[in-house]
Coordinates of C-alpha atoms (C1' of nucleotides) in Angstrom, one line a residue:
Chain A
X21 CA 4.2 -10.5 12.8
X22 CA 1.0 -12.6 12.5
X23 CA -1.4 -11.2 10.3
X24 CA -4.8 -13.3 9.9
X25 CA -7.2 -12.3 7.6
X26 CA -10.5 -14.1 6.4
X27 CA -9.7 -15.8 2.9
X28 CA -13.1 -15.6 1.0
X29 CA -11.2 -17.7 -1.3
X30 CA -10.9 -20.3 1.5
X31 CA -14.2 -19.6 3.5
X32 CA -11.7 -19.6 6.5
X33 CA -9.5 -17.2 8.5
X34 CA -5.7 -18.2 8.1
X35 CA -2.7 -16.7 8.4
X36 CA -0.7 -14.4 6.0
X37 CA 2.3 -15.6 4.3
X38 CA 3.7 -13.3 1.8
X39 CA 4.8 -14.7 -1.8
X40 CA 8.1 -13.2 -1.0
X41 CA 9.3 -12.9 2.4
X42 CA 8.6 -9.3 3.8
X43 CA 6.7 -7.6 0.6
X44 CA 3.0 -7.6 -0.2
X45 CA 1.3 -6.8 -3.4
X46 CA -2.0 -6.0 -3.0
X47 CA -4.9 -5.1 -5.9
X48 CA -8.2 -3.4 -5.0
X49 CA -10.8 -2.3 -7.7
X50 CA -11.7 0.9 -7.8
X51 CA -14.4 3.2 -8.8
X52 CA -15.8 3.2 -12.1
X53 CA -15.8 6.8 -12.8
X54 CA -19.1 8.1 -14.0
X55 CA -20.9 9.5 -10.9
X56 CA -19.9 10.5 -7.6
X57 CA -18.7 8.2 -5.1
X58 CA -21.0 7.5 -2.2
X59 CA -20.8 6.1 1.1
X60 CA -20.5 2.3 -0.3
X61 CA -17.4 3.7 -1.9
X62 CA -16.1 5.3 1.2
X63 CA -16.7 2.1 3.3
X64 CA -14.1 -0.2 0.5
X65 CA -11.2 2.5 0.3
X66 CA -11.2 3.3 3.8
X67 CA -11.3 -0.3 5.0
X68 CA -8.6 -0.8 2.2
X69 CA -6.6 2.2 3.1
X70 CA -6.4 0.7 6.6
X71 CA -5.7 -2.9 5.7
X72 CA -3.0 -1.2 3.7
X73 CA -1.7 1.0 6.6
X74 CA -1.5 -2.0 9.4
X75 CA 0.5 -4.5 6.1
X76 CA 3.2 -1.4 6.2
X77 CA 3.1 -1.0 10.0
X78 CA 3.7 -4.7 10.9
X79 CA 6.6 -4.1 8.5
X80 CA 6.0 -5.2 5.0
X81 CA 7.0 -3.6 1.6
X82 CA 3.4 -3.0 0.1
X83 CA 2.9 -2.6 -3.3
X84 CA -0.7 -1.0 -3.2
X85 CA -2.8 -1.1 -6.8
X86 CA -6.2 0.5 -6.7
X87 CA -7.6 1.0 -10.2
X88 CA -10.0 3.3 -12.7
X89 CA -12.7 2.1 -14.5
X90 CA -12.6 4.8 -17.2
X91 CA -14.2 3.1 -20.1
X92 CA -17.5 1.2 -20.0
X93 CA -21.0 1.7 -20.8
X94 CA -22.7 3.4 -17.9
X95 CA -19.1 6.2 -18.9
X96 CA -20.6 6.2 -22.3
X97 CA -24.0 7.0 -21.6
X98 CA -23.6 9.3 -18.5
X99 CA -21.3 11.1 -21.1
X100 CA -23.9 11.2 -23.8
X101 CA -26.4 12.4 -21.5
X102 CA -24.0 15.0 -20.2
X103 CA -23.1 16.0 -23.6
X104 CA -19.2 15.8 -23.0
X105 CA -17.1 13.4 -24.0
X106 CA -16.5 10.5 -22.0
X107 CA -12.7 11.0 -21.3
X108 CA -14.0 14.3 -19.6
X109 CA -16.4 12.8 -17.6
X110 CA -13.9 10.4 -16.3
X111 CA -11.3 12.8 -15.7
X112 CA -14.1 15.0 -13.4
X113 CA -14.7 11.8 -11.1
X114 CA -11.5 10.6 -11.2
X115 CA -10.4 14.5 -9.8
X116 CA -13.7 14.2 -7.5
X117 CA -12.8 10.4 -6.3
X118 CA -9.4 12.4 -5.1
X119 CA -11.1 15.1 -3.0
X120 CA -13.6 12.6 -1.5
X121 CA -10.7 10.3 -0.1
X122 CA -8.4 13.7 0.9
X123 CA -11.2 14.4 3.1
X124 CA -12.0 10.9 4.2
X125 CA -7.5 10.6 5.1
X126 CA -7.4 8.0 2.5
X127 CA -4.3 7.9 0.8
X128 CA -3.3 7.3 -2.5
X129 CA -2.3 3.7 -3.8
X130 CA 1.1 3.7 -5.0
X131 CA -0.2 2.9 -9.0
X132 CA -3.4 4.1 -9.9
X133 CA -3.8 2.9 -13.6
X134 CA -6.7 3.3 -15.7
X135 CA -8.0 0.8 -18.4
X136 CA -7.9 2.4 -21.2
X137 CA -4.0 2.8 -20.8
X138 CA -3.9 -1.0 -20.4
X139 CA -5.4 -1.7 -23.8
X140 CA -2.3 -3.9 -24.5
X141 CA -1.7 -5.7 -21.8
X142 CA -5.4 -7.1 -22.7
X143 CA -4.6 -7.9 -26.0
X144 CA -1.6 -9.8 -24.9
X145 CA -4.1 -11.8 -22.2
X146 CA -6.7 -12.8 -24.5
X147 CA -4.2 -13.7 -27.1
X148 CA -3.0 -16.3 -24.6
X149 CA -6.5 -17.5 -23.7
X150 CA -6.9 -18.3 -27.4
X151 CA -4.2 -20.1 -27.7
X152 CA -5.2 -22.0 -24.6
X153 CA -8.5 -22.6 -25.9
X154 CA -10.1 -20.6 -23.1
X155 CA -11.2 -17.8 -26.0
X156 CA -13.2 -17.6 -29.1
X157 CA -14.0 -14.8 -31.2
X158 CA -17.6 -14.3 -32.2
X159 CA -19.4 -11.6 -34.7
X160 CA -16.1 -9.1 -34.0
X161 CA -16.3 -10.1 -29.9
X162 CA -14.3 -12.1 -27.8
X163 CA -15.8 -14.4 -25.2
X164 CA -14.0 -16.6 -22.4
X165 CA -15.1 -20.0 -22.6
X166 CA -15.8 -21.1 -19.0
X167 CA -16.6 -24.6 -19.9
X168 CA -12.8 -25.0 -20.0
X169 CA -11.8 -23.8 -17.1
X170 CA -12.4 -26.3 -14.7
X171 CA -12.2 -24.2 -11.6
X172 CA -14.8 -22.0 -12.4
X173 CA -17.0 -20.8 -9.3
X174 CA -14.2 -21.7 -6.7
X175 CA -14.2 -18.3 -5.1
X176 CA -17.9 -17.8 -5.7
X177 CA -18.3 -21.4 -4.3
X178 CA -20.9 -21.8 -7.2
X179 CA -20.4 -24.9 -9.4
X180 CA -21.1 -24.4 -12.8
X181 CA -24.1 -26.5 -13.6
X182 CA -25.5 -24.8 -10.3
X183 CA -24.6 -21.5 -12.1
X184 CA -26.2 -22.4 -15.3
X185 CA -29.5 -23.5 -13.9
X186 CA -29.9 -20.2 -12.1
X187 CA -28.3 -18.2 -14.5
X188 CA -30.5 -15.2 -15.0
X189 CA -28.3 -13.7 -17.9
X190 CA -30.0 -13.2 -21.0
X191 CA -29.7 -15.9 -23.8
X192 CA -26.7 -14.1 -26.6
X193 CA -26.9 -16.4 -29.8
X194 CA -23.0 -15.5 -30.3
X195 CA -22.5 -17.6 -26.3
X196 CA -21.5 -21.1 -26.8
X197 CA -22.8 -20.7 -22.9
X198 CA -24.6 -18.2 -21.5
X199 CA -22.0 -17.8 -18.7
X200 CA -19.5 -16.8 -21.0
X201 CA -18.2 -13.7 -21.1
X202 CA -17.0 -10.7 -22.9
X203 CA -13.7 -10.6 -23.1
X204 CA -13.5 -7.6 -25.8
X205 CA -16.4 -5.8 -27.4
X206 CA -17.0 -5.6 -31.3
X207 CA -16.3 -1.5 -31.9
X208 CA -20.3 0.2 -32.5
X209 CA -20.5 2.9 -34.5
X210 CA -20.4 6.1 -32.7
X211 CA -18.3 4.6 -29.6
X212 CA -14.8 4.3 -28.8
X213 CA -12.8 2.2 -30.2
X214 CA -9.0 0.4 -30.2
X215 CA -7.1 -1.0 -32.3
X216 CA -6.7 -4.7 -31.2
X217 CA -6.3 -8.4 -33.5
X218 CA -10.0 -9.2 -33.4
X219 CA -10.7 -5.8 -35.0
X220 CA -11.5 -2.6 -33.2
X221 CA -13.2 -2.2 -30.3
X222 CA -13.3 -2.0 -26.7
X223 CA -12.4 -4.0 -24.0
X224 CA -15.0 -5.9 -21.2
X225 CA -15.4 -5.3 -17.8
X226 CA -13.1 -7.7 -15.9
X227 CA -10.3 -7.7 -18.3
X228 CA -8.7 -4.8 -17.4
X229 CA -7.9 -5.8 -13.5
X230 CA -6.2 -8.5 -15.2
X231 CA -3.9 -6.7 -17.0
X232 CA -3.4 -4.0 -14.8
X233 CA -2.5 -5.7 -11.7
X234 CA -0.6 -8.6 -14.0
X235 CA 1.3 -5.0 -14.8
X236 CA 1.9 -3.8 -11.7
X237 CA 2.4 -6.4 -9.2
X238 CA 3.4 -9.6 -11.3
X239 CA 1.2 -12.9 -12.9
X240 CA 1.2 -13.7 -9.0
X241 CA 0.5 -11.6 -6.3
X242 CA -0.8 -11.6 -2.5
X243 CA -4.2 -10.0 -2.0
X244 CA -6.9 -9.2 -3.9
X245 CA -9.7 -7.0 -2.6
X246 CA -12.9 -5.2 -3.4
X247 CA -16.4 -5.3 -2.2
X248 CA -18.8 -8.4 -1.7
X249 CA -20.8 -7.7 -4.6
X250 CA -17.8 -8.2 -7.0
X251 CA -17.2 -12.1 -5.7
X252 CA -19.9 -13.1 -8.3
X253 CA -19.1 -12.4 -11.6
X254 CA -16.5 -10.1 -11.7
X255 CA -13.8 -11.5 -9.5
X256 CA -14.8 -14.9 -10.7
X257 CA -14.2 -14.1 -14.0
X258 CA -11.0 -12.4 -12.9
X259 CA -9.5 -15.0 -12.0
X260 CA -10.9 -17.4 -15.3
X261 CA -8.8 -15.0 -16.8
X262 CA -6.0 -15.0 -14.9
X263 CA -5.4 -18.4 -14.3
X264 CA -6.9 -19.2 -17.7
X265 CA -4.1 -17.1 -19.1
X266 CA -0.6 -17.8 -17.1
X267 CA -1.9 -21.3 -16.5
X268 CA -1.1 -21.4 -12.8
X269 CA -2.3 -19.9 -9.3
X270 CA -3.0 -16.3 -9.5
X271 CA -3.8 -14.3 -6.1
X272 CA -3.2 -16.4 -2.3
X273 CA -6.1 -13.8 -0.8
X274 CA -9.0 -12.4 -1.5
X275 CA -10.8 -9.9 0.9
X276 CA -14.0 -8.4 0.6
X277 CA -15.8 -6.2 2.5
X278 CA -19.9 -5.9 3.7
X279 CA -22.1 -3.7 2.4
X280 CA -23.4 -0.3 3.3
X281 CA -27.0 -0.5 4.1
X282 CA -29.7 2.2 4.3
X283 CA -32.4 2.0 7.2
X284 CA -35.8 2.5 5.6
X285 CA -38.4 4.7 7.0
X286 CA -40.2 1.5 7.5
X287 CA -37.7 0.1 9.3
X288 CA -36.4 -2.4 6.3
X289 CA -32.5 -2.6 6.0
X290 CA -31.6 -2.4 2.0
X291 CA -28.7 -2.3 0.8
X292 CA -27.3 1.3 -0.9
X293 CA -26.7 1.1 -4.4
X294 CA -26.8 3.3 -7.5
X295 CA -29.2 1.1 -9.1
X296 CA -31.6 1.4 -6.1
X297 CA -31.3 4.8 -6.6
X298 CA -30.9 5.7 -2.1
X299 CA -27.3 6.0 -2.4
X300 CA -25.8 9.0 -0.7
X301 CA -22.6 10.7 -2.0
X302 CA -19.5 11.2 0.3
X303 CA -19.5 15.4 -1.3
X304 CA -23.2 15.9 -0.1
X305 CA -22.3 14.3 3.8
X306 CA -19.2 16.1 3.9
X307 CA -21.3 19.3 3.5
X308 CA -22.5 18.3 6.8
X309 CA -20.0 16.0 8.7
X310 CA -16.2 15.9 8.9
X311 CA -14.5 13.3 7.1
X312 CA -12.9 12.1 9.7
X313 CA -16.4 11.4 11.8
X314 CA -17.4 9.2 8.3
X315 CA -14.1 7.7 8.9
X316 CA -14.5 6.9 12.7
X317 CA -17.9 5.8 11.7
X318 CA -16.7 2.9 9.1
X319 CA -14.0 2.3 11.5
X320 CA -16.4 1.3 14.5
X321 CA -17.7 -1.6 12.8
X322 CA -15.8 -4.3 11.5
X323 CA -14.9 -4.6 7.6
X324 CA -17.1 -7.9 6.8
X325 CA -19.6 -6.7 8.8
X326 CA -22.8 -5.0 7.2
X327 CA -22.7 -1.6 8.2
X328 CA -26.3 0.3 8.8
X329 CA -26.2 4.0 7.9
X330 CA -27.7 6.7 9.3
X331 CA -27.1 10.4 9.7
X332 CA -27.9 9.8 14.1
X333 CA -25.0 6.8 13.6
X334 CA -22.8 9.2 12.5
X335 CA -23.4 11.8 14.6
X336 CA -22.5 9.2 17.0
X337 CA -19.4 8.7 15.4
X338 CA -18.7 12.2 15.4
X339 CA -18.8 12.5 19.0
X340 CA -16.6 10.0 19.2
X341 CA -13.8 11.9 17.6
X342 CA -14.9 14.7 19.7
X343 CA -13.5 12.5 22.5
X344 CA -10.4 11.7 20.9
X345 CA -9.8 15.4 20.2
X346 CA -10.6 16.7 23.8
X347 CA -7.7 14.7 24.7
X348 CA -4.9 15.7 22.7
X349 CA -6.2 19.0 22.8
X350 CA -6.0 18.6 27.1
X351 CA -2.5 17.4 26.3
X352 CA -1.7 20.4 24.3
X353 CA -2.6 22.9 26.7
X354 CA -0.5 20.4 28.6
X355 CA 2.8 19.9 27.2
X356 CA 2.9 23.2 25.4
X357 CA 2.7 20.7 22.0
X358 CA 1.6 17.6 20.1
X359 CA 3.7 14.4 18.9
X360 CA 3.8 14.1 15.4
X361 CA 0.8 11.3 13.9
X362 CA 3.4 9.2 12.8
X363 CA 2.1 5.5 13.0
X364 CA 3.6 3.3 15.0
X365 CA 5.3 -0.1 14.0
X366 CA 5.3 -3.4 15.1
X367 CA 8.8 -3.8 15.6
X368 CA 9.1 -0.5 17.3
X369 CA 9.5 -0.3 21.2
X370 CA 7.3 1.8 23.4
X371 CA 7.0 3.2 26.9
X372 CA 3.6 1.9 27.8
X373 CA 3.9 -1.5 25.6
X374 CA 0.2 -3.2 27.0
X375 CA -1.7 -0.4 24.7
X376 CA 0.7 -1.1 22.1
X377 CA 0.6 -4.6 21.9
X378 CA -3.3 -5.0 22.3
X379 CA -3.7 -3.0 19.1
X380 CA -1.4 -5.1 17.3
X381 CA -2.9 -8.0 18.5
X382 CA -6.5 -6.5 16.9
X383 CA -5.4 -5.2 14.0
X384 CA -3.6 -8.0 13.2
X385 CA -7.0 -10.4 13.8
X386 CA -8.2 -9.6 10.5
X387 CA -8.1 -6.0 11.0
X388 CA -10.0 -5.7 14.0
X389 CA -10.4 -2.4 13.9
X390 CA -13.1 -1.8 16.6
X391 CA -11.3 -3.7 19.0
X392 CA -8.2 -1.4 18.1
X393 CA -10.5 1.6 18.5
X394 CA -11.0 0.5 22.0
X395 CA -7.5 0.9 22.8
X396 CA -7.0 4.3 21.4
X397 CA -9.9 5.3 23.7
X398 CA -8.9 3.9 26.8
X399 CA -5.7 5.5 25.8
X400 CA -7.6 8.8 25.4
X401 CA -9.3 8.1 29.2
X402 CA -5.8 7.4 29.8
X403 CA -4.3 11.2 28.6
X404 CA -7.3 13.2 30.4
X405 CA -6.3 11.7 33.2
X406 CA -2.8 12.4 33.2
X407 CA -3.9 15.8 31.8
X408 CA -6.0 16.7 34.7
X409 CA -3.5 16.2 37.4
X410 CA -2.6 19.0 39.0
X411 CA 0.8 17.7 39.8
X412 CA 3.7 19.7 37.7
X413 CA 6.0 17.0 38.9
X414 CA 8.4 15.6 36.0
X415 CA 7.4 12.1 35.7
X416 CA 3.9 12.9 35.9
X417 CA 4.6 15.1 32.9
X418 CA 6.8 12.4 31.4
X419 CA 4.0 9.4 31.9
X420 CA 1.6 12.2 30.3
X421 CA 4.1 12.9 27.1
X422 CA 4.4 8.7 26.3
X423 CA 0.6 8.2 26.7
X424 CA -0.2 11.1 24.2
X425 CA 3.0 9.9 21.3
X426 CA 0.9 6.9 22.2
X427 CA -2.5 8.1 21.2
X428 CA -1.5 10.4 18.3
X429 CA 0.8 7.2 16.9
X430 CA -1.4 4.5 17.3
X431 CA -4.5 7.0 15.9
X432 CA -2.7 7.4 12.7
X433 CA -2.5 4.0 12.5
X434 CA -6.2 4.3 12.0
X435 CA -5.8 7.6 10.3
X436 CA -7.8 9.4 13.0
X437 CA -6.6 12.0 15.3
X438 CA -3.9 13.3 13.4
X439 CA -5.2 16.6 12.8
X440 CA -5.0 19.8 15.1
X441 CA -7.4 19.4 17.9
X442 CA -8.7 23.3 18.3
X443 CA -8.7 23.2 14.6
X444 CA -11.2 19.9 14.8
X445 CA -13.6 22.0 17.8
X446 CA -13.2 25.0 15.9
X447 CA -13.8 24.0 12.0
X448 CA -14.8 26.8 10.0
X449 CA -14.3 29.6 11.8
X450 CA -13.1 32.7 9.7
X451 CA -10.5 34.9 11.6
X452 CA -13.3 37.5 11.5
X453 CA -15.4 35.3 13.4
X454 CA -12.6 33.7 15.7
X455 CA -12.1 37.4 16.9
X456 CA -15.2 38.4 17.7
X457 CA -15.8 34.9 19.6
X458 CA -12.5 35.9 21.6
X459 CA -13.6 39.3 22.2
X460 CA -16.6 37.9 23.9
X461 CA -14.7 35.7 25.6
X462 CA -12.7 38.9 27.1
X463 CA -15.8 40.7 27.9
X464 CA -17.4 37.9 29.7
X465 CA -14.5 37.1 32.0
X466 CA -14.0 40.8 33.1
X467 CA -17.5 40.3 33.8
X468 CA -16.8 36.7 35.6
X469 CA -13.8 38.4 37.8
X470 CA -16.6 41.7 38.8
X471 CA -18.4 38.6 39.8
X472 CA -21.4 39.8 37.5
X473 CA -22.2 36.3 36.7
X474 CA -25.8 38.0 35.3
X475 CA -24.1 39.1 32.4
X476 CA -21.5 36.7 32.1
X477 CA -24.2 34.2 31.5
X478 CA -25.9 36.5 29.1
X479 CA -22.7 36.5 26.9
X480 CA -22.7 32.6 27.0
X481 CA -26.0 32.4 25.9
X482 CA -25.8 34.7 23.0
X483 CA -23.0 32.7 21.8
X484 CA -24.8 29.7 22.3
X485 CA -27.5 30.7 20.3
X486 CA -25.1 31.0 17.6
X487 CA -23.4 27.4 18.1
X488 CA -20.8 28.5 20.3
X489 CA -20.0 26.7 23.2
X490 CA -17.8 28.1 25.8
X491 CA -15.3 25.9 28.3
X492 CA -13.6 27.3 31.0
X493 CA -10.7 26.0 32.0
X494 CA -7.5 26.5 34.3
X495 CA -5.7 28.2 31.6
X496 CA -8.5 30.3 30.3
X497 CA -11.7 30.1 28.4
X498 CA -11.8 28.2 25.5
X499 CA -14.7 28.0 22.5
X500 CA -16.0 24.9 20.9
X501 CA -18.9 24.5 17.8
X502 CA -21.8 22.8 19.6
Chain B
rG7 C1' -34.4 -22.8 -5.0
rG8 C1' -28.7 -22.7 -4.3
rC9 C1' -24.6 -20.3 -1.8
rC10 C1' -22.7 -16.8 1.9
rG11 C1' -23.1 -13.7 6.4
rG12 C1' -25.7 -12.2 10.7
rG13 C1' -29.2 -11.9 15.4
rU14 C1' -25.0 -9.4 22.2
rG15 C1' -27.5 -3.6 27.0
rG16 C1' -31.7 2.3 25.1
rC17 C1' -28.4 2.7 20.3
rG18 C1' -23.7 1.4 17.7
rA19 C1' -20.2 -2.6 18.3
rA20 C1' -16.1 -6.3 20.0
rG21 C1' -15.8 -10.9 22.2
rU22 C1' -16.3 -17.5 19.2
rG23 C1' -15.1 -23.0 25.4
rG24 C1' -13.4 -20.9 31.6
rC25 C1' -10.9 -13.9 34.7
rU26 C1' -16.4 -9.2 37.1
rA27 C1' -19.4 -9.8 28.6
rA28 C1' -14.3 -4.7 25.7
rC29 C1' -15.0 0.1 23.7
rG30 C1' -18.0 4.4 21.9
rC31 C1' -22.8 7.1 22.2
rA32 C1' -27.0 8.2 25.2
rG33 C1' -28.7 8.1 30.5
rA34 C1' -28.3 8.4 36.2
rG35 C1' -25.5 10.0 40.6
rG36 C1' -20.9 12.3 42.3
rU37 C1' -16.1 15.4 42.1
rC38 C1' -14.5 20.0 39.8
rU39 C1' -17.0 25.0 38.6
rG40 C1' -20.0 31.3 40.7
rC41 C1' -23.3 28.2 37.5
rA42 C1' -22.2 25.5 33.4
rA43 C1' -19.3 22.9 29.7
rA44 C1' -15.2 19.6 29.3
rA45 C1' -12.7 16.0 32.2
rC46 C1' -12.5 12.4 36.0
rC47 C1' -15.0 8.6 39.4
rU48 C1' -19.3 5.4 40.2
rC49 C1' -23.6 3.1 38.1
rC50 C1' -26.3 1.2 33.7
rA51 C1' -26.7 -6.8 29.8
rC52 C1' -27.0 -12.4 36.6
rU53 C1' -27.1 -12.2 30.3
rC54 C1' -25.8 -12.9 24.6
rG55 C1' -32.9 -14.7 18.7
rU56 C1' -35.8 -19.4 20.5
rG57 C1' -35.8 -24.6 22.2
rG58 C1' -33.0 -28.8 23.0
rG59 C1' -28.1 -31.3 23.5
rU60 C1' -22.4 -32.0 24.4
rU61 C1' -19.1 -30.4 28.6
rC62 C1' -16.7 -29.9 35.2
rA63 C1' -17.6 -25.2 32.3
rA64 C1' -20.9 -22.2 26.3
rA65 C1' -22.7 -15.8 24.0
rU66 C1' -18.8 -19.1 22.2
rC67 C1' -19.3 -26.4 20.1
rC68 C1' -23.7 -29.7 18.0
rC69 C1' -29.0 -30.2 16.4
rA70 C1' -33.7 -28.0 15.3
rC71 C1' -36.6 -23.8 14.7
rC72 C1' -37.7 -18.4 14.1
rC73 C1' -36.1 -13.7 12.1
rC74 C1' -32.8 -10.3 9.1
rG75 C1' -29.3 -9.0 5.2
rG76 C1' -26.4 -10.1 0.8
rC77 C1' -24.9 -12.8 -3.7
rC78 C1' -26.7 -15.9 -7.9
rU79 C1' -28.0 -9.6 -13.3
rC80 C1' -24.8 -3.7 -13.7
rC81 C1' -23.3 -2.5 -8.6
rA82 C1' -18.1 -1.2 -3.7

RNA sequence: GGCCGGGUGGCGAAGUGGCUAACGCAGAGGUCUGCAAAACCUCCACUCGUGGGUUCAAAUCCCACCCCGGCCUCCA
């Protein structure tokens, strides 16, 4: 195994060396729940979910940590507006964030912990930056002094005096700087509030990632990841904390992936955010598209990369799981059945060992994961091929069985492909409708065999006109959605 | 202003010193088909933002310039 990743920390690509000797913990913020997650949030958990995927495949233990924001002021005043309380609201987009990742094959983390369930684990951090001298309480808040951390802005690669002559952050008479900030927030009347030794309140924003991922996967840990726009402040401040805190190194990597951009009608390229207000949810495209096409599409470009969005790119995207799905379904009208989407491991030896290896050798360049899509589509070229012989001799058979465990595995090291391929051409379809479709099909081949090719091109239009596009194959007539 | 990242075919996107510049989409021709569709085969960047330089050799390294995006404030 020889994972490299780009260290943002580091500004370089180097290798990964695990803390501990085949085990990686590895923290990734989350969503704060208050709206609906949209296609920036799809592009950080699926790159994450596959960073996650190819750690476990090259053999590691992984300890996976992706958090909930579930307490913070755009919660409280969503919730306000909304008229419900604000553990509701975050409870409905927690449940939502799960449906939106089902769809998109994202799996879960192995802890998914919520702030407000750490409230203690802050306490006990602050109390130790106080002690430290890194804390001071002011007017019932709590404020981390970055004047005394002298490695303030190393992941940021902002020194502090550059910081504080650009700082745009308004003057707070309670700052001893104006960088400073909020570790835990005086209680207001009419918000929620804890307990805690500076008097109730709540806590701030970066805090919690402390604790929870101090919690979870130890006052060291691996990697650390999240998207670009959280380098500067919040995973600055993270690790202020951290370090601040425990008084030694925190987290070896950091990983951060580009942003999700939206193509103007004027051609400009600007970034999609919910405070530019030309975000698009993950529910209202999956109205449209498959998940797994918004998958294939944030798997095509690499994770650092910006990534342009359009619906034509992902129509793009969708045809090309159409051509990942035309296989396996050519090897399943093949071999009768289809090899299980079991990933495939590093260690694990394989029939046709070139495909194989050239994906490990991508995935393991800082997740190359459109130069390890290339391989799962020459291995797709690779099963039509063998599909479309017309020899029924054994080892052609054979040759065809290891090429498709091939592309099933090695797709489901992507998490694509591993659903059922008719079911993928065919999505939606009611029995109902799947009956008349076949009845059709019945009508238009006695039709074919009369050699009355008049109205057997009659019934293909009128299914056409209905999205229903017919293939005829050796074994029979089959129906796709056009 | 400071700091990052980027400009590769019609589109998306890999490649970061040396085989014919991956792969997908779109397109053209062919095979198959009653005709299609799907699939397969062939073709589609003598060239990698521009101009210099280093080198036997550069899309890949160096310098300059032009353009684009992001961060420096809540944001994934």
């Amino acid at each position: 195994m020889a994972i490299s990743f780009y260290n943002t920390l580091t500004r370089r690509k180097e290798p990964f060396v695990p803390r501990v000797a085949g085990k990686a913990g590895i923290y990734v913020c989350g969503m704060t729940v208050y709206d609906h997650c949209h296609i920036g949030h799809a592009r950080v958990m699926v790159s994450f979910d596959v960073i996650v995927r190819h750690l476990r495949a090259s053999g590691l233990d992984v300890t996976f940590v992706r958090n909930f924001t579930d307490i913070d002021d755009k919660i409280l005043r969503r919730a306000q507006e909304l008229d419900i309380s604000w553990q509701t609201l975050a409870q409905l987009h927690i449940d939502g964030f799960h449906e939106d990742m089902a769809a998109l094959g994202v799996a879960r983390a192995d802890v998914e912990p919520k702030a407000t369930e750490h409230i203690a684990e802050m306490h006990v951090i602050i109390q130790r930056l106080e002690a430290r001298g890194l804390a001071y309480a002011a007017g019932g808040d709590v404020y981390f002094a970055v004047d005394r951390f002298p490695d303030y802005g190393k992941l940021s690669g902002k020194p502090l005096d550059e910081l504080q002559s650009g700082a745009r952050v308004e003057v707070d008479e309670r700052k001893r700087n104006p960088l400073d900030f909020v570790l835990w927030k005086g209680a207001k009347p009419g918000e929620p509030q804890w307990e805690s030794p500076w008097g109730p309140g709540r806590p701030g924003w970066h805090i919690e990632c402390s604790a929870m991922s101090g919690r979870y996967l130890g006052e060291s840990f691996d990697l650390h990841g999240g998207g670009m726009d959280l380098i500067f402040p919040h995973h600055e401040n993270e690790i202020a904390q951290s370090e601040g805190a425990c008084g030694h190194g925190w987290v070896n990597g950091w990983l951060h992936n580009g942003f999700v951009n939206v193509v103007a009608e004027s051609g400009e390229r600007v970034k999609m955010s919910k405070s530019l207000g030309n975000f698009r949810t993950i529910r209202d495209l999956l109205a449209v598209f498959p998940g797994e096409a918004l998958r294939m599409f944030i798997l095509n470009s690499h994770y650092r990369s910006p990534l342009d969005f359009s619906g034509e790119l992902l129509e793009t995207a969708r045809a090309g799981m159409d051509r990942i799905y035309g296989a396996l379904r050519a090897a399943q009208e093949r071999l009768g059945a289809l090899p299980g989407a079991v990933p495939l491991t590093a260690a694990e030896g394989v029939d046709q060992p070139e495909f194989a290896r050239r994906f490990f050798e991508a995935m393991d360049d800082d997740f190359n994961t459109p130069q390890a899509l290339a391989v799962v589509f020459e291995l797709a070229r690779e099963v039509n091929r063998g599909a479309a012989q017309p020899s029924e001799a054994a080892d052609a058979r054979a040759l065809l069985e290891k090429l498709t465990v091939l592309l099933r595995r090695l797709g489901a090291n992507l998490g694509l492909g591993g659903g059922d391929p008719v079911a993928w051409f065919q999505a939606g379809a009611s029995d109902n409708e799947s009956e008349e479709i076949a009845s059709w099909i019945a009508r238009r081949n006695a039709a074919r065999k009369a050699r009355e090719f008049a109205e057997a091109d009659r019934i293909r239009r009128l299914l056409a006109e209905k999205g229903i596009l017919l293939e005829d194959g050796k074994d029979g007539t089959t129906w796709r959605r056009g």
